[in-house]
Amino acid sequence: MNSPLDRGGHVGRESFWTSDPYDLLKAGDDFTLADQATDAHSGFDGGKHDGAAALAEGASILADLQERLFAAGTVGDQRRVLLVLQAMDTAGKGGIVSHVVGAVNPGGVRYKGFKKPTKEELSHDFLWRVERELPAAGQIGVFDRSHYEDVLIGRVRELAPAAEIERRYGAINDFESQLVDDGTSIVKVMLHLGKDEQKSRLADRLDRPDKHWKYNPGDVDERLLWDSYQDAYQTVFERTSTEHAPWFVVPADRKWYARLAVQHLLIRALEELDLGWPPADYDVDVERKRLAAS
Amino acid sequence: MNSPLDRGGHVGRESFWTSDPYDLLKAGDDFTLADQATDAHSGFDGGKHDGAAALAEGASILADLQERLFAAGTVGDQRRVLLVLQAMDTAGKGGIVSHVVGAVNPGGVRYKGFKKPTKEELSHDFLWRVERELPAAGQIGVFDRSHYEDVLIGRVRELAPAAEIERRYGAINDFESQLVDDGTSIVKVMLHLGKDEQKSRLADRLDRPDKHWKYNPGDVDERLLWDSYQDAYQTVFERTSTEHAPWFVVPADRKWYARLAVQHLLIRALEELDLGWPPADYDVDVERKRLAAS
């Protein structure tokens, strides 16, 4: 790419956005999922190659901010970040974890992939297993699927009574509100994939023996319920895209764009914490002398 | 660098080693820590710039192997890898985590940094807190400090009776032997830093306000006990560098070399697992038809 400044502007510390994906992708009032393009690259005026270069620029920024968050945690700052990833199969959650989260020090990351609940998990409230996996102070937590499964597959597959599903939206809002009060910045992302693009990606997995392990016949079962899932997501946005923890719907047909957008949402969340470097809680000159004598 | 093949050879899947660091760095019989150079770059015929290029080559190899391990874990393979990192302060454990482990998908990594034990941890056997942080099947676990602290600072600072310290070497060997039997490949690394190099790195932290948070007056306290720590490490190697879980002593004055060497030890451990891609446990043609119809 040319200098990113040729076409973009400064949004936060990155140089390449034409406008802020935070505003463009946020699910606000009157948001309608069905109206959202899945192949857009909102806020970025370039293609795949430019996107890769931009991702590398953003990776350095994100790594620096993450180190500041971690440093703050070592001196008692209670703040932390939680990235929640939801999507239909093949939308690219794994790629986000690998290419976006993978750019920061693993020592400051707490990753949790949520699977089908175990018997023990099912014997507790749906938030029980989630509360056990929250990031500690100074960490970036990553939920690869989350408590939202309980109002997505839970709703589509009627895994709980309708009244219980209804109750969960409010319980989620209360839970997240408490997390925010306690110092967690929550970044909720739905990777919005096109139905045709999913078909192509699933076909690719079937065509490649090195990808067979990633394919599961259940993926097609869920695909057959596509419209029900889109409806369930729409309800999630209406009920849980709150002031304190809004949802972002990221077009995901272009993997490079989805990565860049999620990277930006993390960068922005970290920038809002206005993180400096913790000052010395010791006398620097005294320590210089002790070190010199050692 | 020129084509790495110009000067190196193929050691495992990497192209750039002149001889295998596994053999060069292993603490075998008659190993003497005091005889080991801290500024060597054993097995690699090049400098910092070459080392960075080589690390990038190795990163791709490691990422591929890690994905295979993860894939195997999804179909019931119980194998896993545990990297144990020990070193004096500033030796570069954090850089290994960031630059070596950071090259693989965070979704397949379980990282744990062990701090000074809590009251609750102290109320249990010294292995109790370690057992709770072991990697699951398919994961790469990383211990940033470990149960070896209990025979390092534990010995130097006399934090437990001498008989208890003595007992621990055997307990560690039994514990690790059990882990290996259960499918864990253990890679134990001591980053071997020179005393002068440590002084320089600590001075750098004192000179840079953005590094002040990384400095702790206790670092000089430990530094004053340098020789006792070297003795304690020597004993660790004599007592716990076993056939099933040998120690590797990695020269650490050159950060680029230490990263490259640890990366290789991980690559080699993964290569030994001879990991293919899990075959489909469904009928690929049937699924192609179901997908096409969906």
XYZ file of C-alpha atoms in Angstrom:
588
model
C 0.000 0.000 0.000
C 1.033 3.598 -0.332
C 1.471 5.469 2.882
C -1.796 4.696 4.614
C -2.175 8.395 5.233
C -2.728 8.867 1.515
C -6.157 7.472 1.785
C -7.046 7.108 5.423
C -6.834 9.289 8.460
C -5.903 8.822 12.059
C -8.553 7.004 14.005
C -7.083 6.354 17.381
C -3.421 5.471 16.972
C -3.849 3.718 13.652
C -3.233 5.655 10.451
C -5.408 3.803 7.988
C -9.100 4.204 8.789
C -11.254 6.576 6.751
C -13.844 6.530 9.500
C -14.153 4.764 12.814
C -15.397 1.159 12.616
C -16.579 1.603 16.197
C -19.305 3.918 14.934
C -19.899 2.093 11.672
C -20.284 -1.389 13.145
C -22.009 -0.714 16.443
C -25.465 -2.258 16.769
C -27.440 0.728 18.004
C -31.145 1.475 18.144
C -33.084 0.297 15.103
C -30.230 -1.972 14.066
C -31.362 -4.635 11.603
C -29.046 -7.534 10.958
C -30.709 -8.433 7.677
C -29.735 -5.013 6.274
C -26.019 -5.484 6.937
C -23.730 -6.466 4.093
C -21.432 -9.366 4.905
C -18.781 -8.428 2.328
C -18.284 -4.762 3.270
C -15.004 -3.233 4.388
C -16.502 -0.263 6.166
C -14.033 2.450 7.079
C -11.146 0.945 5.124
C -10.414 2.062 1.605
C -8.250 -0.768 0.303
C -8.082 -4.462 -0.471
C -6.648 -7.635 0.991
C -3.017 -6.705 0.507
C -3.472 -3.271 2.085
C -5.417 -4.913 4.869
C -2.533 -7.229 5.738
C -0.113 -4.301 5.949
C -2.563 -2.387 8.099
C -3.006 -5.399 10.393
C 0.741 -5.462 10.989
C 0.703 -1.766 11.916
C -2.200 -2.347 14.263
C -0.504 -5.390 15.804
C 2.344 -3.261 17.142
C -0.101 -0.763 18.587
C -2.176 -3.482 20.189
C 0.886 -5.214 21.639
C 2.055 -1.955 23.191
C -1.348 -1.236 24.723
C -1.647 -4.767 26.049
C 1.717 -4.460 27.765
C 0.541 -1.267 29.433
C -2.611 -2.996 30.625
C -0.543 -5.860 31.985
C 1.869 -3.444 33.666
C -1.028 -1.622 35.307
C -2.297 -4.946 36.624
C 1.005 -5.562 38.383
C 0.518 -2.430 40.502
C -3.082 -3.007 41.528
C -5.078 -1.512 38.642
C -8.187 -3.673 38.442
C -9.032 -2.999 34.828
C -9.194 -5.702 32.195
C -10.692 -6.319 28.758
C -13.020 -9.090 27.634
C -13.472 -9.901 23.960
C -16.607 -11.933 23.255
C -16.717 -13.666 19.869
C -19.899 -15.094 18.405
C -20.609 -16.271 14.885
C -21.976 -18.973 12.642
C -19.524 -21.807 11.866
C -16.533 -20.953 9.632
C -17.003 -17.213 10.157
C -13.405 -16.906 11.314
C -13.359 -16.809 15.100
C -10.249 -18.958 15.091
C -8.510 -16.602 12.704
C -9.330 -13.636 14.933
C -7.814 -15.419 17.903
C -4.736 -16.418 15.931
C -4.104 -13.233 13.943
C -5.448 -10.496 16.211
C -5.111 -11.806 19.748
C -1.993 -13.715 18.650
C -0.153 -10.420 18.223
C -0.019 -9.745 21.946
C 1.976 -11.467 24.669
C 0.248 -14.778 25.531
C 1.248 -14.139 29.132
C -1.405 -11.416 29.293
C -4.194 -13.330 27.573
C -6.797 -15.629 29.049
C -8.477 -17.603 26.288
C -11.519 -19.803 26.738
C -13.334 -21.732 24.038
C -16.807 -22.701 25.242
C -18.131 -26.029 24.004
C -21.408 -27.818 24.506
C -22.032 -27.608 28.267
C -21.059 -30.597 30.392
C -23.479 -32.269 32.785
C -21.906 -30.409 35.672
C -22.211 -27.091 33.866
C -25.841 -27.786 33.040
C -26.552 -28.384 36.712
C -25.736 -24.727 37.422
C -27.096 -21.430 36.151
C -25.936 -20.712 32.601
C -23.556 -17.970 33.791
C -21.755 -20.233 36.250
C -19.200 -21.618 33.823
C -18.611 -18.176 32.347
C -17.874 -16.516 35.678
C -15.071 -19.024 36.239
C -13.254 -17.987 33.085
C -13.205 -14.223 33.375
C -9.925 -12.371 32.824
C -7.962 -11.207 35.852
C -6.826 -7.625 36.372
C -4.400 -6.655 33.609
C -5.480 -9.462 31.292
C -7.274 -9.565 27.987
C -9.866 -12.315 28.159
C -11.152 -13.980 25.021
C -14.421 -15.890 24.922
C -14.616 -18.036 21.799
C -18.372 -18.520 22.027
C -19.836 -17.448 25.338
C -22.922 -17.062 27.498
C -24.665 -15.892 24.334
C -24.856 -19.484 23.145
C -27.535 -19.885 25.798
C -29.783 -17.439 23.953
C -28.692 -18.473 20.442
C -28.554 -22.257 20.083
C -30.501 -22.287 23.335
C -33.344 -20.412 21.656
C -33.134 -21.990 18.198
C -32.966 -25.533 19.543
C -35.310 -24.845 22.455
C -32.765 -26.189 24.933
C -34.540 -24.383 27.766
C -38.143 -23.290 28.386
C -39.132 -20.050 26.644
C -39.499 -18.231 29.967
C -35.960 -19.181 30.942
C -34.591 -17.943 27.614
C -36.446 -14.687 28.175
C -34.991 -14.366 31.663
C -31.471 -14.757 30.339
C -31.371 -11.504 28.379
C -31.903 -9.542 31.553
C -29.508 -11.756 33.496
C -26.838 -11.149 30.860
C -27.316 -7.397 31.033
C -27.081 -7.430 34.820
C -24.007 -9.642 34.698
C -22.222 -7.502 32.146
C -23.172 -4.304 33.928
C -21.546 -5.660 37.068
C -18.403 -6.606 35.144
C -18.159 -3.108 33.706
C -18.609 -1.595 37.159
C -15.774 -3.784 38.387
C -13.391 -2.529 35.689
C -13.953 -4.805 32.698
C -14.212 -3.299 29.229
C -16.394 -5.664 27.221
C -16.023 -5.880 23.450
C -18.795 -8.004 21.936
C -18.326 -9.028 18.341
C -20.579 -10.956 16.003
C -18.749 -11.998 12.850
C -21.399 -11.584 10.187
C -20.905 -14.176 7.472
C -22.893 -14.589 4.258
C -24.766 -17.845 3.764
C -23.109 -18.487 0.391
C -19.680 -17.741 1.806
C -20.302 -20.288 4.558
C -21.226 -22.888 1.963
C -17.989 -22.225 0.128
C -15.908 -22.454 3.302
C -17.569 -25.689 4.414
C -17.022 -27.144 0.930
C -13.359 -26.195 1.191
C -13.075 -28.108 4.453
C -14.567 -31.164 2.776
C -12.184 -30.832 -0.159
C -9.035 -30.675 1.940
C -7.947 -33.671 4.019
C -5.932 -31.342 6.283
C -9.213 -29.562 7.097
C -11.443 -32.599 7.591
C -11.021 -32.397 11.352
C -12.536 -28.923 11.305
C -15.724 -30.154 9.651
C -18.570 -31.623 11.618
C -21.817 -32.951 10.147
C -23.557 -30.873 12.805
C -22.350 -27.755 10.968
C -24.835 -28.484 8.180
C -27.574 -29.222 10.719
C -27.096 -25.721 12.121
C -26.826 -24.263 8.625
C -30.283 -25.606 7.835
C -31.536 -23.384 10.669
C -29.789 -20.304 9.247
C -32.808 -18.004 9.342
C -33.666 -18.991 12.891
C -30.125 -18.154 13.963
C -30.264 -14.790 12.224
C -33.511 -14.082 14.090
C -31.932 -15.151 17.370
C -28.977 -12.830 16.730
C -31.343 -9.973 15.900
C -33.035 -10.500 19.268
C -29.653 -10.619 21.007
C -28.775 -7.223 19.567
C -32.145 -5.735 20.489
C -32.013 -7.004 24.036
C -28.311 -6.901 24.956
C -26.607 -4.212 22.892
C -26.417 -1.845 25.834
C -24.712 1.441 26.516
C -22.162 -0.258 28.780
C -21.587 -3.273 26.526
C -22.667 -2.664 22.926
C -22.513 -5.248 20.180
C -20.462 -4.827 17.030
C -21.489 -6.635 13.880
C -18.398 -7.170 11.749
C -18.746 -8.112 8.069
C -16.849 -11.387 7.834
C -16.844 -12.546 4.218
C -13.430 -10.939 3.877
C -11.297 -12.431 6.609
C -8.694 -9.687 6.363
C -11.303 -7.026 7.034
C -12.880 -8.820 9.977
C -9.455 -9.150 11.600
C -8.641 -5.505 11.059
C -11.981 -4.362 12.457
C -11.790 -6.513 15.583
C -8.209 -5.417 16.116
C -9.420 -1.833 16.032
C -12.198 -2.470 18.526
C -9.635 -3.907 20.935
C -7.250 -1.020 20.333
C -10.023 1.457 20.959
C -11.118 -0.266 24.156
C -7.545 -0.169 25.430
C -6.981 3.433 24.366
C -10.013 4.477 26.365
C -8.266 3.224 29.492
C -5.593 5.885 28.949
C -2.843 3.633 30.199
C 0.514 5.093 31.149
C 3.461 3.190 32.546
C 3.346 2.608 36.301
C 5.814 4.874 38.097
C 8.568 3.433 40.269
C 7.448 2.681 43.820
C 11.103 2.642 44.892
C 13.907 5.203 44.876
C 15.566 4.931 41.468
C 18.856 6.503 42.588
C 19.124 4.261 45.615
C 18.539 1.241 43.418
C 21.168 2.385 40.913
C 23.693 2.464 43.714
C 22.637 -0.922 45.094
C 22.882 -2.405 41.612
C 26.283 -0.858 40.955
C 27.600 -2.344 44.178
C 26.237 -5.810 43.429
C 20.733 -13.774 5.372
C 21.561 -15.763 2.270
C 19.619 -18.926 1.793
C 19.947 -20.514 5.193
C 21.017 -23.682 3.440
C 24.267 -21.951 2.500
C 25.534 -22.327 5.968
C 23.207 -24.573 7.891
C 21.654 -27.912 7.322
C 18.288 -29.447 7.966
C 17.750 -30.244 11.599
C 14.179 -31.335 11.869
C 12.066 -29.165 9.583
C 14.170 -26.049 10.024
C 16.856 -25.267 7.467
C 19.286 -23.211 9.474
C 20.966 -25.263 12.187
C 24.528 -26.464 11.768
C 23.966 -29.001 14.508
C 21.085 -29.839 16.760
C 20.690 -27.596 19.830
C 18.870 -30.489 21.456
C 22.178 -32.326 21.692
C 24.302 -29.250 22.306
C 22.231 -27.798 25.133
C 21.021 -30.881 26.964
C 22.221 -31.180 30.545
C 23.487 -34.743 30.554
C 25.759 -36.639 32.888
C 28.732 -34.630 34.147
C 27.060 -31.389 33.123
C 28.608 -28.394 34.862
C 26.729 -25.125 34.717
C 29.810 -23.072 35.544
C 31.468 -24.319 32.342
C 28.687 -23.112 30.068
C 29.132 -19.884 28.141
C 26.200 -17.494 28.430
C 26.906 -15.686 25.160
C 27.202 -18.698 22.835
C 25.008 -19.310 19.810
C 25.590 -23.046 19.620
C 24.436 -24.663 16.414
C 23.702 -21.408 14.624
C 26.295 -19.825 12.381
C 25.026 -16.266 12.113
C 24.195 -13.092 13.992
C 21.190 -11.206 15.289
C 19.784 -10.318 11.891
C 20.067 -13.888 10.609
C 18.560 -15.092 13.856
C 15.457 -12.960 13.380
C 14.922 -14.345 9.871
C 15.410 -17.868 11.148
C 12.925 -17.263 13.977
C 10.298 -16.283 11.404
C 10.925 -19.490 9.474
C 10.647 -21.514 12.654
C 7.492 -19.678 13.695
C 5.605 -21.024 10.683
C 6.810 -24.536 11.388
C 5.875 -24.291 15.047
C 2.432 -22.864 14.244
C 1.752 -25.726 11.855
C 2.830 -28.340 14.381
C 0.786 -26.727 17.130
C -2.318 -26.822 14.950
C -1.749 -30.530 14.365
C -1.433 -31.117 18.095
C -4.632 -29.169 18.686
C -6.413 -31.079 15.919
C -5.328 -34.386 17.447
C -6.727 -33.244 20.781
C -10.144 -32.727 19.222
C -10.341 -36.415 18.286
C -9.239 -37.884 21.592
C -5.440 -37.884 21.337
C -4.254 -37.325 24.904
C -0.859 -35.898 24.072
C 0.250 -32.422 25.068
C 3.440 -30.424 25.556
C 4.647 -28.569 28.627
C 7.341 -25.917 28.394
C 8.960 -25.130 31.750
C 10.924 -21.873 31.887
C 13.329 -21.073 34.687
C 15.935 -18.335 34.914
C 17.435 -15.524 36.918
C 15.613 -12.175 36.588
C 15.848 -10.388 33.228
C 17.046 -13.539 31.444
C 14.216 -13.209 28.928
C 11.416 -15.563 29.940
C 8.877 -12.949 28.936
C 10.469 -12.569 25.529
C 10.325 -16.320 24.968
C 6.639 -16.324 25.789
C 5.977 -13.350 23.550
C 8.194 -14.190 20.577
C 8.246 -17.996 20.560
C 4.978 -19.087 22.131
C 3.328 -15.982 20.670
C 3.751 -17.430 17.179
C 1.158 -20.120 17.753
C -2.615 -19.833 18.107
C -3.403 -18.600 21.636
C -6.433 -20.888 21.559
C -4.079 -23.851 21.911
C -1.867 -22.434 24.654
C -2.255 -22.596 28.403
C 0.064 -20.095 30.045
C 0.712 -19.845 33.753
C 3.071 -17.466 35.497
C 3.844 -18.703 38.997
C 4.364 -16.042 41.643
C 5.262 -16.211 45.310
C 2.909 -18.865 46.726
C -0.256 -17.681 48.440
C -1.223 -18.779 51.932
C -3.622 -21.308 50.479
C -0.945 -22.691 48.153
C 1.508 -22.949 51.036
C -1.018 -25.006 52.985
C -0.743 -27.764 50.362
C 2.132 -29.832 49.004
C 4.336 -27.774 46.693
C 3.050 -29.633 43.620
C -0.604 -28.873 44.361
C -0.755 -25.530 42.601
C 1.200 -26.881 39.654
C -1.118 -29.823 39.059
C -4.026 -27.421 38.687
C -2.370 -25.599 35.798
C -1.297 -28.449 33.558
C -2.127 -28.297 29.840
C -5.097 -30.274 28.559
C -4.870 -32.763 25.686
C -3.888 -30.933 22.501
C -2.529 -27.896 24.322
C 0.917 -26.438 24.766
C 1.309 -25.483 28.401
C 3.802 -22.848 29.452
C 5.088 -22.544 32.998
C 6.766 -19.185 33.540
C 8.573 -20.279 36.688
C 7.332 -23.557 38.075
C 7.649 -26.215 40.758
C 11.405 -25.748 40.424
C 11.147 -22.516 42.396
C 10.585 -24.772 45.394
C 14.098 -26.187 45.042
C 15.695 -22.934 43.852
C 14.565 -19.963 45.937
C 13.253 -22.595 48.328
C 16.799 -23.900 48.815
C 18.678 -20.613 48.622
C 16.360 -18.819 51.042
C 15.789 -21.895 53.196
C 12.026 -21.565 52.835
C 11.579 -25.189 53.892
C 13.567 -27.608 56.072
C 16.551 -29.207 54.335
C 14.943 -32.653 54.470
C 11.849 -31.321 52.701
C 13.961 -29.705 49.969
C 15.741 -33.030 49.545
C 12.452 -34.884 49.284
C 11.273 -32.569 46.526
C 13.793 -33.667 43.899
C 12.435 -37.170 44.014
C 8.863 -35.941 44.161
C 9.475 -33.853 41.051
C 10.937 -36.808 39.185
C 7.986 -39.004 40.125
C 5.533 -36.278 39.168
C 7.146 -35.631 35.796
C 7.492 -39.331 35.084
C 3.749 -39.699 35.608
C 3.045 -36.765 33.296
C 5.192 -38.310 30.578
C 3.417 -41.648 30.996
C 0.120 -39.843 30.574
C 1.179 -38.272 27.275
C 2.924 -35.034 28.203
C 6.167 -34.087 26.467
C 8.080 -31.944 28.934
C 10.585 -29.369 27.689
C 12.550 -27.906 30.593
C 14.591 -24.812 29.833
C 16.942 -22.799 31.987
C 17.865 -19.510 30.353
C 21.490 -19.105 31.302
C 22.326 -15.434 31.716
C 25.685 -13.890 32.511
C 26.001 -11.919 35.719
C 27.331 -8.844 33.918
C 24.575 -9.025 31.348
C 22.009 -9.088 34.132
C 23.545 -5.988 35.643
C 23.288 -4.217 32.330
C 19.648 -5.250 31.839
C 18.656 -4.191 35.344
C 20.419 -0.847 34.821
C 18.461 -0.411 31.604
C 15.209 -0.916 33.490
C 16.246 1.755 35.974
C 17.156 4.141 33.154
C 13.855 3.853 31.328
C 10.649 5.107 32.962
C 8.628 2.782 30.709
C 10.528 -0.131 32.269
C 10.389 0.949 35.921
C 7.412 -1.327 36.578
C 9.550 -4.314 35.571
C 12.155 -3.550 38.209
C 11.819 -4.679 41.766
C 14.323 -3.956 44.549
C 14.079 -7.658 45.352
C 15.830 -8.360 42.041
C 19.075 -7.008 43.509
C 18.509 -8.975 46.713
C 18.411 -12.162 44.642
C 21.350 -10.999 42.547
C 23.449 -10.746 45.685
C 22.848 -14.480 46.095
C 23.970 -15.222 42.518
C 26.439 -17.974 43.394
C 23.971 -19.719 45.662
C 21.430 -19.731 42.844
C 23.965 -21.132 40.399
C 24.696 -23.899 42.914
C 20.994 -24.572 43.332
C 20.567 -24.810 39.553
C 23.537 -27.175 39.345
C 21.845 -29.418 41.874
C 18.581 -29.225 39.951
C 20.312 -30.470 36.825
C 22.097 -33.253 38.679
C 18.949 -34.463 40.382
C 16.182 -33.820 37.854
C 17.663 -33.890 34.371
C 16.206 -37.308 33.653
C 15.848 -39.472 30.583
C 12.121 -38.749 30.397
C 12.419 -35.030 31.127
C 15.899 -33.646 30.518
C 16.952 -30.075 31.178
C 18.257 -27.756 28.477
C 20.543 -24.915 29.428
C 20.155 -22.173 26.846
C 22.756 -19.376 26.592
C 20.689 -16.236 27.115
C 22.958 -13.220 26.770
C 21.796 -12.966 23.175
C 18.032 -12.810 23.283
C 17.678 -13.717 19.618
C 19.603 -16.940 20.134
C 17.714 -17.993 23.244
C 14.430 -17.556 21.379
C 15.635 -19.544 18.409
C 16.918 -22.362 20.586
C 13.746 -22.665 22.659
C 11.668 -22.530 19.497
C 13.691 -25.460 18.197
C 13.216 -27.478 21.371
C 9.456 -27.030 21.043
C 9.536 -27.892 17.348
C 11.518 -30.997 18.071
C 9.193 -32.100 20.863
C 6.224 -31.702 18.527
C 7.932 -33.426 15.630
C 8.572 -36.428 17.811
C 4.819 -36.836 18.187
C 4.616 -37.486 14.434
C 1.320 -35.676 14.135
C -0.796 -36.123 11.024
C -4.183 -34.569 10.384
C -7.107 -36.465 11.915
C -9.060 -38.300 9.222
C -12.744 -37.643 8.668
C -15.005 -39.649 10.983
C -17.925 -38.988 8.610
C -18.618 -39.839 4.970
C -17.141 -36.990 2.943
C -19.295 -37.641 -0.125
C -22.485 -37.799 1.892
C -21.581 -34.493 3.526
C -20.832 -32.883 0.156
C -24.348 -33.755 -0.951
C -25.944 -32.549 2.274
C -24.017 -29.293 2.006
C -24.933 -28.800 -1.651
C -28.600 -29.248 -0.781
C -28.462 -26.803 2.119
